[in-house]
Short mmCIF file of C-alpha atoms in Angstrom, two decimals:
data_model
loop_
_atom_site.label_atom_id
_atom_site.label_comp_id
_atom_site.label_asym_id
_atom_site.label_seq_id
_atom_site.Cartn_x
_atom_site.Cartn_y
_atom_site.Cartn_z
CA MET A 159 7.13 39.04 -12.28
CA THR A 160 8.38 38.51 -8.72
CA ARG A 161 11.70 36.70 -8.02
CA THR A 162 9.87 33.83 -6.27
CA LEU A 163 7.54 33.28 -9.22
CA PHE A 164 10.45 33.46 -11.65
CA ASN A 165 12.34 30.87 -9.74
CA LEU A 166 9.34 28.65 -9.55
CA SER A 167 8.54 29.04 -13.21
CA ALA A 168 12.17 28.33 -14.19
CA ILE A 169 12.23 25.18 -12.09
CA LEU A 170 8.99 23.89 -13.59
CA LEU A 171 9.85 24.72 -17.15
CA LEU A 172 13.40 23.48 -17.03
CA ALA A 173 12.35 20.31 -15.29
CA PHE A 174 9.84 19.57 -18.13
CA VAL A 175 12.11 20.25 -21.07
CA THR A 176 15.38 18.86 -19.85
CA THR A 177 16.58 15.37 -18.93
CA ALA A 178 16.46 14.35 -15.31
CA ALA A 179 20.26 14.44 -15.13
CA ASN A 180 20.48 17.98 -16.57
CA ALA A 181 17.56 19.16 -14.37
CA ARG A 182 19.42 18.06 -11.20
CA ASN A 183 22.53 20.01 -12.29
CA ILE A 184 20.76 23.13 -13.49
CA LEU A 185 18.18 23.45 -10.71
CA GLY A 186 20.50 23.92 -7.74
CA ILE A 187 18.20 26.86 -6.90
CA ASP A 188 15.89 24.38 -5.18
CA GLY A 189 18.20 24.28 -2.19
CA GLU A 190 18.47 27.99 -2.05
CA GLU A 191 14.82 28.96 -2.16
CA SER A 192 11.78 27.82 -0.16
CA THR A 193 10.06 26.17 -3.04
CA SER A 194 10.38 22.42 -3.55
CA VAL A 195 9.11 20.89 -6.86
CA GLY A 196 8.67 17.22 -7.73
CA ILE A 197 7.49 16.13 -11.16
CA TYR A 198 7.03 12.77 -12.75
CA ILE A 199 5.46 12.21 -16.13
CA LYS A 200 5.48 8.96 -17.94
CA ASP A 201 4.16 7.63 -21.25
CA ILE A 202 2.69 4.33 -19.97
CA GLN A 203 1.84 3.11 -23.46
CA HIS A 204 5.47 3.09 -24.55
CA ASN A 205 7.00 2.71 -21.05
CA LYS A 206 8.93 5.94 -21.45
CA VAL A 207 9.69 8.42 -18.68
CA LEU A 208 9.35 11.97 -20.03
CA VAL A 209 10.03 13.93 -16.85
CA ASP A 210 11.72 12.86 -13.66
CA HIS A 211 12.60 15.75 -11.44
CA ASN A 212 12.88 15.16 -7.72
CA SER A 213 10.55 12.24 -8.16
CA GLN A 214 11.83 10.52 -4.97
CA MET A 215 11.40 13.69 -2.79
CA ALA A 216 8.92 13.28 -0.04
CA LEU A 217 6.48 16.17 -0.35
CA THR A 218 3.12 17.28 1.11
CA PRO A 219 0.48 15.78 -1.17
CA ALA A 220 -2.63 17.60 0.12
CA SER A 221 -5.72 16.10 -1.56
CA ILE A 222 -3.92 14.13 -4.20
CA LEU A 223 -3.55 11.60 -1.37
CA LYS A 224 -7.17 10.73 -2.18
CA CYS A 225 -5.78 9.03 -5.29
CA VAL A 226 -3.92 6.55 -2.98
CA THR A 227 -7.00 6.10 -0.71
CA THR A 228 -9.35 5.30 -3.57
CA ALA A 229 -6.86 3.08 -5.36
CA THR A 230 -6.40 1.00 -2.23
CA ALA A 231 -10.06 0.79 -1.55
CA LEU A 232 -11.05 -0.11 -5.04
CA THR A 233 -8.37 -2.84 -5.10
CA GLU A 234 -9.10 -4.26 -1.58
CA LEU A 235 -12.87 -3.72 -1.30
CA GLY A 236 -14.03 -3.72 -4.94
CA PRO A 237 -16.41 -1.32 -6.64
CA ASP A 238 -19.57 -2.86 -5.21
CA PHE A 239 -18.73 -2.62 -1.48
CA ARG A 240 -21.43 -0.86 0.53
CA PHE A 241 -21.50 0.40 4.11
CA SER A 242 -24.33 -1.05 6.23
CA THR A 243 -26.27 0.56 9.13
CA THR A 244 -28.60 -1.89 10.93
CA VAL A 245 -31.55 -0.99 13.00
CA SER A 246 -33.03 -3.49 15.57
CA THR A 247 -35.52 -3.81 18.33
CA ARG A 248 -34.44 -5.35 21.61
CA GLY A 249 -37.16 -6.43 24.05
CA ASN A 250 -40.71 -7.65 23.93
CA ILE A 251 -43.54 -6.08 21.88
CA THR A 252 -46.87 -6.27 23.79
CA GLY A 253 -49.98 -4.29 22.98
CA GLY A 254 -48.14 -1.99 20.58
CA ILE A 255 -45.44 -1.19 23.11
CA LEU A 256 -41.81 -2.17 22.69
CA LYS A 257 -40.63 -2.81 26.19
CA GLY A 258 -36.99 -2.33 25.32
CA ASP A 259 -34.78 -0.28 23.06
CA LEU A 260 -34.31 0.72 19.46
CA LEU A 261 -30.74 -0.07 18.51
CA ILE A 262 -28.70 1.46 15.67
CA ASP A 263 -25.45 -0.34 14.90
CA ALA A 264 -23.29 2.02 12.85
CA SER A 265 -20.51 1.16 10.48
CA ALA A 266 -18.85 4.61 10.04
CA ASP A 267 -20.83 5.08 6.79
CA PRO A 268 -19.88 8.66 5.73
CA THR A 269 -22.82 8.91 3.37
CA LEU A 270 -25.71 8.46 5.82
CA GLU A 271 -28.32 11.08 4.81
CA SER A 272 -25.59 12.93 2.82
CA SER A 273 -26.78 15.82 0.68
CA GLN A 274 -24.62 14.29 -2.13
CA PHE A 275 -26.92 11.35 -2.60
CA LYS A 276 -30.46 12.62 -2.85
CA SER A 277 -31.78 9.17 -3.85
CA ASN A 278 -30.47 7.63 -0.68
CA LEU A 279 -32.21 9.88 1.82
CA GLY A 280 -34.95 8.98 4.31
CA PHE A 281 -33.27 6.91 6.95
CA CYS A 282 -35.39 8.13 9.81
CA SER A 283 -38.60 7.78 7.87
CA ALA A 284 -37.73 4.28 6.85
CA ILE A 285 -37.36 3.33 10.54
CA ALA A 286 -40.73 4.90 11.33
CA ARG A 287 -42.43 2.89 8.55
CA LYS A 288 -40.86 -0.33 9.86
CA LEU A 289 -42.05 0.37 13.38
CA ASN A 290 -45.55 1.24 12.20
CA LYS A 291 -45.72 -1.99 10.23
CA LEU A 292 -44.85 -3.80 13.41
CA GLY A 293 -47.79 -1.97 15.17
CA ILE A 294 -45.46 -0.22 17.62
CA SER A 295 -46.88 3.01 18.97
CA ARG A 296 -44.59 3.42 21.90
CA ILE A 297 -40.96 2.60 22.78
CA ASP A 298 -40.70 2.16 26.48
CA GLY A 299 -36.99 2.51 26.42
CA ASP A 300 -34.46 4.56 24.48
CA ILE A 301 -32.77 4.99 21.16
CA ILE A 302 -29.25 3.52 21.51
CA ILE A 303 -26.56 4.07 18.96
CA ASN A 304 -23.66 1.77 18.91
CA GLU A 305 -20.44 3.22 17.46
CA SER A 306 -17.55 0.82 17.19
CA LEU A 307 -15.03 3.05 15.35
CA LYS A 308 -11.75 3.53 17.15
CA ASP A 309 -10.01 6.89 17.34
CA SER A 310 -12.97 8.62 15.77
CA GLY A 311 -13.54 12.31 15.17
CA PRO A 312 -11.10 14.92 13.68
CA ILE A 313 -7.58 13.57 13.30
CA ALA A 314 -4.91 14.72 15.76
CA GLN A 315 -2.55 15.82 12.97
CA TRP A 316 -5.16 18.12 11.38
CA GLU A 317 -4.79 21.86 11.98
CA ILE A 318 -7.10 23.04 14.84
CA GLU A 319 -8.31 25.91 12.56
CA ASP A 320 -9.79 23.44 10.15
CA VAL A 321 -12.05 21.63 12.58
CA ALA A 322 -15.01 24.01 12.62
CA TYR A 323 -15.31 24.26 8.86
CA PRO A 324 -17.22 21.74 6.72
CA TYR A 325 -14.13 20.43 4.95
CA GLY A 326 -12.74 19.63 8.45
CA ALA A 327 -15.64 17.38 9.55
CA GLY A 328 -14.25 14.35 11.33
CA LEU A 329 -15.34 10.74 10.73
CA PHE A 330 -17.28 9.17 13.58
CA GLY A 331 -18.75 5.74 14.14
CA LEU A 332 -22.08 7.22 13.21
CA ASN A 333 -22.07 10.08 10.64
CA TRP A 334 -25.11 12.14 9.82
CA ARG A 335 -25.84 14.71 7.09
CA ASP A 336 -22.17 15.11 6.20
CA ASN A 337 -21.59 15.96 9.88
CA THR A 338 -22.37 19.62 9.19
CA PHE A 339 -25.21 21.92 9.99
CA SER A 340 -26.31 25.51 9.54
CA LEU A 341 -26.18 27.88 12.47
CA PHE A 342 -27.86 31.33 12.84
CA PRO A 343 -25.38 32.77 15.42
CA LEU A 344 -27.56 35.71 16.53
CA THR A 345 -30.51 33.46 17.46
CA GLY A 346 -28.76 30.16 18.17
CA VAL A 347 -31.09 28.29 15.81
CA THR A 348 -29.52 25.27 14.09
CA LYS A 349 -30.61 23.27 11.08
CA PRO A 350 -30.83 20.36 11.90
CA TYR A 351 -31.18 20.67 15.63
CA VAL A 352 -27.82 20.18 17.43
CA PRO A 353 -28.21 19.33 21.11
CA ASP A 354 -26.06 20.94 23.85
CA LEU A 355 -24.33 23.40 21.51
CA ASP A 356 -22.55 26.30 23.24
CA VAL A 357 -22.30 29.23 20.77
CA VAL A 358 -20.14 32.25 21.52
CA LEU A 359 -20.69 35.15 19.12
CA GLN A 360 -17.90 37.70 19.05
CA LYS A 361 -17.49 40.96 17.14
CA SER A 362 -14.49 40.91 14.76
CA THR A 363 -12.57 43.74 13.26
CA ASP A 364 -10.34 41.65 11.04
CA GLY A 365 -12.56 39.13 9.18
CA ASN A 366 -14.88 36.23 9.89
CA GLU A 367 -13.76 33.05 11.67
CA LEU A 368 -15.10 29.82 13.15
CA ILE A 369 -13.24 28.13 16.11
CA ARG A 370 -14.10 24.84 17.77
CA GLY A 371 -11.76 22.45 19.49
CA ILE A 372 -11.74 18.72 18.78
CA TYR A 373 -14.68 17.05 20.59
CA SER A 374 -15.74 20.39 21.97
CA ASN A 375 -19.39 21.63 22.01
CA ARG A 376 -18.27 25.25 22.19
CA LEU A 377 -18.24 27.03 18.94
CA ILE A 378 -16.79 30.60 18.70
CA VAL A 379 -18.22 32.60 15.85
CA LYS A 380 -16.23 35.72 14.97
CA ARG A 381 -18.10 38.00 12.57
CA THR A 382 -17.70 41.63 11.38
CA ASP A 383 -21.45 41.97 11.39
CA ILE A 384 -23.28 40.58 14.49
CA THR A 385 -26.61 42.39 13.96
CA ASN A 386 -28.06 40.49 11.03
CA ARG A 387 -30.49 37.90 12.32
CA LYS A 388 -30.59 36.10 8.91
CA MET A 389 -26.81 35.63 8.85
CA ASN A 390 -25.87 31.98 9.07
CA VAL A 391 -22.77 29.86 8.88
CA SER A 392 -22.07 26.20 7.96
CA THR A 393 -20.06 24.36 10.47
CA THR A 394 -19.35 20.85 11.89
CA MET A 395 -21.19 18.68 14.34
CA PRO A 396 -19.32 17.79 17.56
CA ASP A 397 -21.48 14.61 18.04
CA PRO A 398 -23.36 13.49 14.83
CA ALA A 399 -24.98 10.58 16.78
CA ALA A 400 -26.74 13.00 19.13
CA VAL A 401 -28.06 14.98 16.16
CA LEU A 402 -29.47 11.84 14.55
CA LYS A 403 -30.97 10.66 17.83
CA ALA A 404 -32.89 14.00 18.27
CA GLU A 405 -34.02 13.92 14.68
CA LEU A 406 -35.11 10.33 14.75
CA LYS A 407 -37.10 10.87 17.98
CA GLU A 408 -38.93 13.77 16.38
CA THR A 409 -39.67 11.75 13.18
CA LEU A 410 -41.01 8.84 15.24
CA GLU A 411 -43.24 11.07 17.30
CA ASP A 412 -44.58 12.66 14.12
CA ALA A 413 -45.39 9.07 12.99
CA GLY A 414 -47.29 8.44 16.26
CA ILE A 415 -44.53 6.56 18.05
CA LYS A 416 -43.60 7.94 21.47
CA VAL A 417 -40.14 7.27 22.87
CA SER A 418 -39.83 7.34 26.66
CA GLY A 419 -36.08 7.60 26.73
CA ARG A 420 -35.93 5.77 30.03
CA LYS A 421 -33.31 3.17 30.88
CA THR A 422 -34.66 -0.41 30.54
CA ASP A 423 -33.69 -3.70 32.08
CA ALA A 424 -32.85 -5.09 28.68
CA SER A 425 -29.45 -6.67 28.67
CA ASP A 426 -26.80 -6.07 26.04
CA SER A 427 -26.67 -9.91 25.64
CA GLU A 428 -30.42 -10.07 24.94
CA SER A 429 -31.16 -10.97 21.29
CA ALA A 430 -32.24 -8.22 18.93
CA THR A 431 -34.40 -8.43 15.89
CA THR A 432 -33.23 -6.49 12.86
CA ILE A 433 -35.93 -4.42 11.19
CA LEU A 434 -33.81 -2.40 8.70
CA ASP A 435 -30.44 -2.89 6.99
CA TRP A 436 -29.62 0.45 5.40
CA LYS A 437 -27.06 0.41 2.62
CA SER A 438 -24.85 3.12 1.32
CA PRO A 439 -24.37 3.77 -2.40
CA ASP A 440 -21.74 1.43 -3.83
CA ALA A 441 -18.07 2.25 -3.24
CA ALA A 442 -17.42 3.22 -6.84
CA THR A 443 -20.12 5.86 -6.65
CA VAL A 444 -18.88 7.14 -3.34
CA MET A 445 -15.31 7.30 -4.57
CA ARG A 446 -16.26 9.13 -7.71
CA SER A 447 -18.14 11.73 -5.65
CA LEU A 448 -15.18 12.20 -3.17
CA MET A 449 -12.59 12.56 -5.98
CA VAL A 450 -14.60 15.02 -8.09
CA ARG A 451 -15.56 17.22 -5.15
CA SER A 452 -12.48 16.40 -2.99
CA ASP A 453 -14.65 15.34 0.00
CA ASN A 454 -12.55 14.78 3.06
CA LEU A 455 -15.15 12.98 5.15
CA PHE A 456 -15.84 10.47 2.44
CA ALA A 457 -12.13 9.81 2.00
CA GLU A 458 -11.73 9.14 5.68
CA GLY A 459 -14.69 6.76 5.67
CA ILE A 460 -13.28 4.88 2.62
CA LEU A 461 -9.87 4.59 4.40
CA ARG A 462 -11.38 3.19 7.60
CA ALA A 463 -13.45 0.60 5.63
CA LEU A 464 -10.09 -1.11 5.01
CA ALA A 465 -9.88 -2.09 8.68
CA PRO A 466 -13.38 -1.44 10.13
CA HIS A 467 -12.74 -3.12 13.47
CA SER A 468 -9.31 -1.79 14.08
CA SER A 469 -7.50 1.60 14.23
CA ARG A 470 -6.70 4.16 11.68
CA ASN A 471 -3.03 3.13 11.77
CA ALA A 472 -4.15 -0.42 10.96
CA ALA A 473 -5.96 0.85 7.87
CA ILE A 474 -2.95 2.81 6.83
CA LYS A 475 -0.65 -0.11 7.38
CA LYS A 476 -2.97 -2.30 5.15
CA GLU A 477 -2.79 0.47 2.53
CA LYS A 478 1.07 0.55 2.60
CA ASP A 479 1.35 -3.22 2.62
CA LEU A 480 -0.72 -3.41 -0.51
CA TRP A 481 1.57 -1.15 -2.48
CA ASN A 482 4.77 -2.54 -1.13
CA ALA A 483 3.53 -6.06 -2.19
CA ASN A 484 3.02 -4.64 -5.71
CA GLY A 485 6.52 -3.15 -5.98
CA ILE A 486 5.64 0.41 -5.13
CA ASN A 487 7.95 1.27 -2.19
CA SER A 488 6.36 3.21 0.67
CA ARG A 489 9.42 3.35 2.82
CA TYR A 490 9.74 7.16 2.70
CA THR A 491 5.98 7.72 2.74
CA ILE A 492 4.14 9.23 5.77
CA ILE A 493 0.35 8.86 5.76
CA ASN A 494 -1.81 10.11 8.62
CA ASP A 495 -5.20 10.20 7.03
CA GLY A 496 -7.23 9.32 3.91
CA SER A 497 -8.05 12.81 2.72
CA GLY A 498 -4.67 14.55 2.72
CA LEU A 499 -5.89 17.33 4.96
CA THR A 500 -2.98 17.14 7.36
CA ARG A 501 0.16 18.98 6.30
CA ALA A 502 2.20 16.18 7.98
CA ASN A 503 1.59 13.73 5.15
CA ARG A 504 4.61 13.00 2.87
CA VAL A 505 4.68 11.13 -0.42
CA SER A 506 6.89 11.25 -3.42
CA PRO A 507 5.86 11.90 -7.07
CA ARG A 508 7.37 8.47 -7.94
CA PHE A 509 5.18 6.67 -5.32
CA MET A 510 2.04 8.51 -6.56
CA ALA A 511 2.80 7.79 -10.20
CA GLY A 512 3.56 4.17 -9.46
CA ILE A 513 0.04 3.70 -8.06
CA LEU A 514 -1.53 5.60 -11.00
CA GLU A 515 0.29 3.38 -13.48
CA TYR A 516 -0.60 0.21 -11.61
CA MET A 517 -4.28 1.12 -11.56
CA ALA A 518 -4.29 2.21 -15.21
CA LYS A 519 -3.05 -1.26 -16.21
CA GLY A 520 -5.16 -3.30 -13.74
CA PRO A 521 -8.56 -4.95 -13.86
CA ASN A 522 -10.24 -1.86 -12.32
CA ALA A 523 -8.61 0.55 -14.78
CA ASP A 524 -11.84 2.05 -16.29
CA THR A 525 -13.49 2.45 -12.99
CA TYR A 526 -10.48 4.08 -11.25
CA VAL A 527 -9.77 6.52 -14.09
CA SER A 528 -13.42 7.49 -14.16
CA PHE A 529 -13.02 8.84 -10.59
CA PHE A 530 -10.84 11.65 -11.77
CA PRO A 531 -12.57 14.92 -12.85
CA LYS A 532 -11.79 16.01 -16.41
CA ALA A 533 -9.90 19.26 -16.83
CA GLY A 534 -12.02 22.16 -17.98
CA LEU A 535 -15.23 20.25 -17.38
CA GLU A 536 -15.95 19.26 -13.80
CA GLY A 537 -15.05 19.26 -10.13
CA THR A 538 -11.95 20.96 -8.74
CA VAL A 539 -10.49 21.24 -12.28
CA LYS A 540 -13.57 22.72 -13.96
CA THR A 541 -11.77 25.93 -14.82
CA PHE A 542 -8.28 24.37 -15.28
CA LEU A 543 -7.33 24.43 -19.00
CA ALA A 544 -11.00 25.16 -19.71
CA LYS A 545 -10.31 27.47 -22.62
CA THR A 546 -7.55 25.42 -24.22
CA SER A 547 -7.04 22.50 -26.60
CA LEU A 548 -6.56 20.22 -23.61
CA LYS A 549 -10.08 20.66 -22.26
CA GLY A 550 -11.41 17.19 -21.48
CA GLN A 551 -8.17 15.49 -22.34
CA LEU A 552 -6.70 15.37 -18.86
CA ALA A 553 -8.21 13.61 -15.85
CA LEU A 554 -6.66 15.16 -12.77
CA LYS A 555 -6.99 15.31 -8.98
CA THR A 556 -5.85 18.57 -7.38
CA GLY A 557 -4.38 19.04 -3.94
CA SER A 558 -3.98 22.33 -2.18
CA VAL A 559 -3.35 23.68 1.30
CA SER A 560 -1.24 26.66 2.34
CA SER A 561 1.82 26.98 0.01
CA VAL A 562 1.01 23.61 -1.52
CA GLN A 563 -0.33 22.93 -5.00
CA CYS A 564 -0.36 19.42 -6.54
CA TYR A 565 -1.86 17.59 -9.50
CA ALA A 566 -2.08 13.88 -10.13
CA GLY A 567 -3.81 11.90 -12.87
CA TYR A 568 -3.77 11.03 -16.51
CA LYS A 569 -3.58 12.23 -20.11
CA LEU A 570 -6.30 10.50 -22.06
CA ASP A 571 -6.62 9.42 -25.69
CA ALA A 572 -9.62 9.93 -27.88
CA ASP A 573 -11.32 6.90 -26.37
CA GLY A 574 -10.78 8.18 -22.73
CA LYS A 575 -7.98 5.63 -22.10
CA PRO A 576 -4.97 6.77 -20.12
CA THR A 577 -1.75 7.28 -22.14
CA HIS A 578 0.41 9.10 -19.55
CA VAL A 579 0.56 9.51 -15.78
CA ILE A 580 1.13 13.04 -14.60
CA VAL A 581 2.27 14.15 -11.09
CA PHE A 582 3.17 17.69 -10.11
CA MET A 583 3.94 18.42 -6.47
CA ILE A 584 4.86 21.98 -5.53
CA ASN A 585 5.48 22.90 -1.86
CA GLY A 586 6.55 26.10 -0.17
CA PHE A 587 5.76 28.73 -2.74
CA PHE A 588 5.03 32.35 -1.78
CA CYS A 589 3.70 33.65 -5.06
CA GLU A 590 0.04 33.73 -5.96
CA ARG A 591 -1.52 30.32 -6.31
CA ALA A 592 -2.91 31.34 -9.67
CA SER A 593 0.62 31.91 -10.91
CA VAL A 594 1.50 28.30 -10.02
CA ARG A 595 -1.55 27.03 -11.73
CA SER A 596 -0.92 29.10 -14.90
CA THR A 597 2.66 27.82 -15.06
CA VAL A 598 1.55 24.17 -14.89
CA GLU A 599 -1.12 24.88 -17.48
CA LYS A 600 1.50 26.37 -19.85
CA MET A 601 3.79 23.39 -19.39
CA LEU A 602 1.04 20.98 -20.19
CA LEU A 603 -0.03 22.93 -23.23
CA ASP A 604 3.56 23.19 -24.49
CA ASN A 605 4.08 19.45 -24.28
CA PHE A 606 0.68 17.84 -24.88
CA ARG A 607 -0.63 19.64 -28.07
#
């Protein structure tokens, strides 16, 4: 066992089996090593704190920040909230010709044509059917997509190396197919078609890598093998609206509807007629999906729904104001996004646990707890405690980025009701991540048999 792992294990185990006062005295090693550990575990049925070690320390939460995002959205928006994308015609229809434009007003719905909701696919086909019903065979104008989302795209505080990978897909005013696509680098073929993409394929001697700047159409693909024509990569769209527009135009043409693409004389003030109001799945369904799979794009969409006509900072302020008003102090909390992808976020175990307890005792308790994947059974904790007596008895969200491993959630009783809130936040370790995970598993098994 390495010295770093021994120190980490000692910190975790001592913190769990000693009182908070003794832990603070014994664990002076925290200040001497790189690792910072915060733990807060509370029996919420008997209002008894079992472990309180560094619970006020501001640490990087990674994806357990999604617990805060979903708790806020569930409280503020409710479980039945849905995103809406409207499609309208603007102009006159004469002899089967729309002399004007087809308008799409986007609401930053992150689920539009998402692969995660098979029953909610078919946006382009639905538009084609509506136009056919109206007898339109030609649009003598263009497809115009209105995106009202402020400061859209990847977030400035995210690491640039994340932007080209599917988990780093930014939220736009219009999102399409999870804002990702498949690319065959040797041929340049993309599925779906991505307009104006500039692909640079480079031979690599030290591993595969994707590089794309924020808002950049240039994608650098570094591969150790650049001869395989079937080789493909999954990467992010620089402009999802452009991808939708190209796909919709093709769908309409297949349905016998030509789109000229020319600029019309139609004024923005001219009245439009709505032909389709496309709804997302309900918020509870979206949040369950994002928590189980730890979907960053969905989390950013849910955050921005809190302040749809304002900035990201306005949504975050609304989030903090909610918890401050309910006695959960966010003074030493730094939140930059909804997903936790940025390493610059800081929250404390106590702050996180306070929200978990509030939600477990509130009117949306059953819905909120259902968002968390059950250990050993599903999602990001499918293998966690899978071969132990605690399988299915813990509902936990994980969070991990480089040298960060966090867990937040609940211990459940036989009826699936939360009995304890559990928060582990471990930052700055240099041992194997598997060792951190196994140490947390051991602590939970030793204390929740």
